[in-house]
Short mmCIF file of C-alpha atoms in Angstrom, two decimals:
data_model
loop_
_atom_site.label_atom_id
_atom_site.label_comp_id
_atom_site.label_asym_id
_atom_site.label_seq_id
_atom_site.Cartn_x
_atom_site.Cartn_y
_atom_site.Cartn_z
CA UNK O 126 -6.23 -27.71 33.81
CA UNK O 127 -4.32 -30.08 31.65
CA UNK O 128 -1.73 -28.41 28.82
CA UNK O 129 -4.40 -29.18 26.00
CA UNK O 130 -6.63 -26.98 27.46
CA UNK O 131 -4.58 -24.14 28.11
CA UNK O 132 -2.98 -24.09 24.84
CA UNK O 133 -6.72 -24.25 23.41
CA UNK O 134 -7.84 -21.63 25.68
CA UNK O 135 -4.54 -19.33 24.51
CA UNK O 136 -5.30 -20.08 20.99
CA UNK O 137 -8.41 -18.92 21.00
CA UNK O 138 -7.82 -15.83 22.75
CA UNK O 139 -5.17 -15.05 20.24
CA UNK O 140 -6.92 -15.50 17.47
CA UNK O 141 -10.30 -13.56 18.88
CA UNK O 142 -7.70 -10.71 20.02
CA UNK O 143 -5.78 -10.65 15.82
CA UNK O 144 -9.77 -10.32 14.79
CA UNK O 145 -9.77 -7.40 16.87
CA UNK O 146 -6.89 -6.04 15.36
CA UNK O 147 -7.88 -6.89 11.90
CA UNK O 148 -10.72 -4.50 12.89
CA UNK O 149 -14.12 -6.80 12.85
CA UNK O 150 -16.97 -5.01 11.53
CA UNK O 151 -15.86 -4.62 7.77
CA UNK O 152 -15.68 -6.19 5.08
CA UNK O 153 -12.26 -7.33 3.20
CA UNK O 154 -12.52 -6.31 -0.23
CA UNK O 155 -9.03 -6.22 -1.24
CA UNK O 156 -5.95 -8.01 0.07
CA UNK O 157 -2.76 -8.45 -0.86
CA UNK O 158 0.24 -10.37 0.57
CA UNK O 159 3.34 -10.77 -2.31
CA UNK O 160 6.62 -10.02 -3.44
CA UNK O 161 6.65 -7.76 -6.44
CA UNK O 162 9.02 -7.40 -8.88
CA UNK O 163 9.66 -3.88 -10.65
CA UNK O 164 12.14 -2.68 -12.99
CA UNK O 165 14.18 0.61 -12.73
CA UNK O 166 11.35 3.29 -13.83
CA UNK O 167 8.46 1.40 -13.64
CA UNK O 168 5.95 0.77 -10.80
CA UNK O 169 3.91 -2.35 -9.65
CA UNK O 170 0.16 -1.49 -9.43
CA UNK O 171 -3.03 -2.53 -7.60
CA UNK O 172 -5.36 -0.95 -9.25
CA UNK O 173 -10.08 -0.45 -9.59
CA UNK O 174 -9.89 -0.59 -5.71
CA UNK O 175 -13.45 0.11 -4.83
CA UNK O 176 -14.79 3.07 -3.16
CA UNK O 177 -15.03 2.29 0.34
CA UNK O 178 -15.82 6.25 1.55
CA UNK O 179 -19.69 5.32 2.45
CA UNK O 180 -20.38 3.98 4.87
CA UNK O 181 -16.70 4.15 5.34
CA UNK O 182 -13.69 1.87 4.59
CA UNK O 183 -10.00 1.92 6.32
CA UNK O 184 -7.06 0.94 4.63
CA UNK O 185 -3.54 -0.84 6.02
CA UNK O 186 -0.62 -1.45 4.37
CA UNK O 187 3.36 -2.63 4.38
CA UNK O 188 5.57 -2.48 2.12
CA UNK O 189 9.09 -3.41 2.79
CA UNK O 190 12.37 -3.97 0.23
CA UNK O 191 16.15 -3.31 0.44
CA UNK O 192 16.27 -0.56 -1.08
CA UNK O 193 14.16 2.63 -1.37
CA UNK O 194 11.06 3.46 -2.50
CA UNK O 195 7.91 5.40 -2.94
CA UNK O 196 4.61 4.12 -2.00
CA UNK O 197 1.61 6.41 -3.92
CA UNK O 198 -2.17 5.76 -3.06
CA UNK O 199 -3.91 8.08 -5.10
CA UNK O 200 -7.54 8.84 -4.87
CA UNK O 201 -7.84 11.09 -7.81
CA UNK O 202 -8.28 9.25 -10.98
CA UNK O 203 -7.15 12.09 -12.93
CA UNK O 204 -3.86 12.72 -11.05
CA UNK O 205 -3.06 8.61 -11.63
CA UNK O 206 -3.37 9.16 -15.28
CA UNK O 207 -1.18 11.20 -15.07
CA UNK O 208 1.02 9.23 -13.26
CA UNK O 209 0.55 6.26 -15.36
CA UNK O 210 1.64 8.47 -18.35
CA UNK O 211 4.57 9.07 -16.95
CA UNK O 212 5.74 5.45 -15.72
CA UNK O 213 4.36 4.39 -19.63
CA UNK O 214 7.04 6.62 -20.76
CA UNK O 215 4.86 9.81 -21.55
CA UNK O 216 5.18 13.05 -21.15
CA UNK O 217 2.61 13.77 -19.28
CA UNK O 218 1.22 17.36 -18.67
CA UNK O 219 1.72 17.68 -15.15
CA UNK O 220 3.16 14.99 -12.31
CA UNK O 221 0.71 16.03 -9.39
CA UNK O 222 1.03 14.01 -5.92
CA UNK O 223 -1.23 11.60 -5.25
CA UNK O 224 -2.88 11.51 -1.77
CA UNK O 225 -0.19 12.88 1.08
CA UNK O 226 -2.46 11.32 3.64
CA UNK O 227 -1.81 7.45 2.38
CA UNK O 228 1.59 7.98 0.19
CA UNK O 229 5.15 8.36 1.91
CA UNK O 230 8.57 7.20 0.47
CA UNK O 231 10.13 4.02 2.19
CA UNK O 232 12.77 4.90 4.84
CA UNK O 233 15.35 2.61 6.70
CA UNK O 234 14.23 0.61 8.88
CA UNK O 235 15.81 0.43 12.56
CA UNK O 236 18.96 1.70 10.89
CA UNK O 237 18.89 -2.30 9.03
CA UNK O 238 19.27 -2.45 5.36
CA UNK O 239 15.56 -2.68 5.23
CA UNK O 240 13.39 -0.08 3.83
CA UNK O 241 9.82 0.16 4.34
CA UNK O 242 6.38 2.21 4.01
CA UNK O 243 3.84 1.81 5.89
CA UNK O 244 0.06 3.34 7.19
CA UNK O 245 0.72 4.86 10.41
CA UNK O 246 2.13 2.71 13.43
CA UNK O 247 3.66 0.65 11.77
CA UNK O 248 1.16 -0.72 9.32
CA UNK O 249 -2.16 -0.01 11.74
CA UNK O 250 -5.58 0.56 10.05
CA UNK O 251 -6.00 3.93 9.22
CA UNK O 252 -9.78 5.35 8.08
CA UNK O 253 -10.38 6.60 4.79
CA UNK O 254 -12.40 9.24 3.90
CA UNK O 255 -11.53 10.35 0.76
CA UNK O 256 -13.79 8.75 -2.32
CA UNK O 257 -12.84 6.31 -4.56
CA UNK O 258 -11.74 4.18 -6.87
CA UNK O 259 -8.24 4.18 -5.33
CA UNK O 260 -4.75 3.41 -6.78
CA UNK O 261 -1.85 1.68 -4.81
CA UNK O 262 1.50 1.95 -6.52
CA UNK O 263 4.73 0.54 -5.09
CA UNK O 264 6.67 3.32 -7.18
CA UNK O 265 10.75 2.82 -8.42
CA UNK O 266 10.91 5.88 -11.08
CA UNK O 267 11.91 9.36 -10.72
CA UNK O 268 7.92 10.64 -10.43
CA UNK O 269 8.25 14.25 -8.62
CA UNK O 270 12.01 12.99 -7.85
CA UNK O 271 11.17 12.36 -4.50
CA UNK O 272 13.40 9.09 -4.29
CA UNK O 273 15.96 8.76 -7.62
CA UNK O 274 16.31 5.97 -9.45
CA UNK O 275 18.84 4.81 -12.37
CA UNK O 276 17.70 3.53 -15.37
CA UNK O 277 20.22 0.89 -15.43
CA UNK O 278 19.89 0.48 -12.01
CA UNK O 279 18.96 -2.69 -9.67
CA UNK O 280 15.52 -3.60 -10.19
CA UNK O 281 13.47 -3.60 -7.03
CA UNK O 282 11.73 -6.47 -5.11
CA UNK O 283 9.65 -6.07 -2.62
CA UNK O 284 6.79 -7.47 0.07
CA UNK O 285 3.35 -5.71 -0.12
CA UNK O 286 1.26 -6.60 2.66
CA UNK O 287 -2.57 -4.43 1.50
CA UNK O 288 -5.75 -4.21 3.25
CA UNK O 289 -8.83 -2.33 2.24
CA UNK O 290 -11.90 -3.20 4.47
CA UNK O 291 -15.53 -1.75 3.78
CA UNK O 292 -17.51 -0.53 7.10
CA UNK O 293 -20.63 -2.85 7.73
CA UNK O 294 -23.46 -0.38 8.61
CA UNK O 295 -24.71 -0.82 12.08
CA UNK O 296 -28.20 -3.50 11.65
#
């Protein structure tokens, strides 16, 4: 076999294997691959996600920056009002969690100055179950204090790499 051929033939199996991974059989209804920007006590939003519960949906995501942060996926719409309140400067009545399943707060990274956030393994697709519309929130405020910030403080960049895929049914 010439070198042409090879690198054809190992081309193709690498890109057939990252559809595999991608998880073939759904349907890509929202991705996202930027850097964000958000200032001290607010929160960078992807928001009217679809609900991808039936026939089933998955969602992946990574979120890395240099310095901490929360990532909140809520699945209530009620609970990210309230949340929204709150990052709008509100008092709102109550600051309840938003899904524990999805959400985490950003933790170093291989002892590096690198935080990040991720679905489980490292950003693998994870199913989900729970019904829609959804709400992805890259988080620097002090919502349920779980990671403080100053209000003078650094403003936070970050990379958001999102993935929300719809189930095909079976034909």
């Amino acid at each position: 076999m010439n070198r042409r051929s090879v690198l054809r033939t190992v081309g193709a199996g690498l890109a057939t294997a990252g559809t595999g991974c991608l998880g073939t059989g759904g349907e890509v209804v929202v991705s996202v691959q930027q850097d964000v920007h958000v200032d001290p006590g607010r929160a960078w939003m992807e928001t009217g996600i679809p609900d991808v519960s039936d026939p089933g949906g998955a969602l992946r995501y990574i979120v890395r920056a240099q310095q901490p942060f929360d990532v909140y996926f809520f699945t209530d719409e009620a609970a990210f009002e309230q949340y929204k309140a709150y990052i709008q400067g509100r008092e709102p009545t109550e600051t309840p969690p938003a899904n524990p399943e999805y959400s985490q707060t950003a933790l170093p990274k291989d002892g590096g100055d690198l935080y990040e956030a991720s679905t489980d393994d490292g950003g693998a697709r994870e199913p989900l179950e729970a019904t829609g519309p959804y709400y992805f929130v890259v988080d620097h405020s002090n919502y349920r204090m779980e990671t403080r910030v100053d209000e003078f403080g650094e403003a936070l960049t970050a990379f958001v790499d999102l993935t929300i895929i719809r189930d095909r049914l079976p034909f």
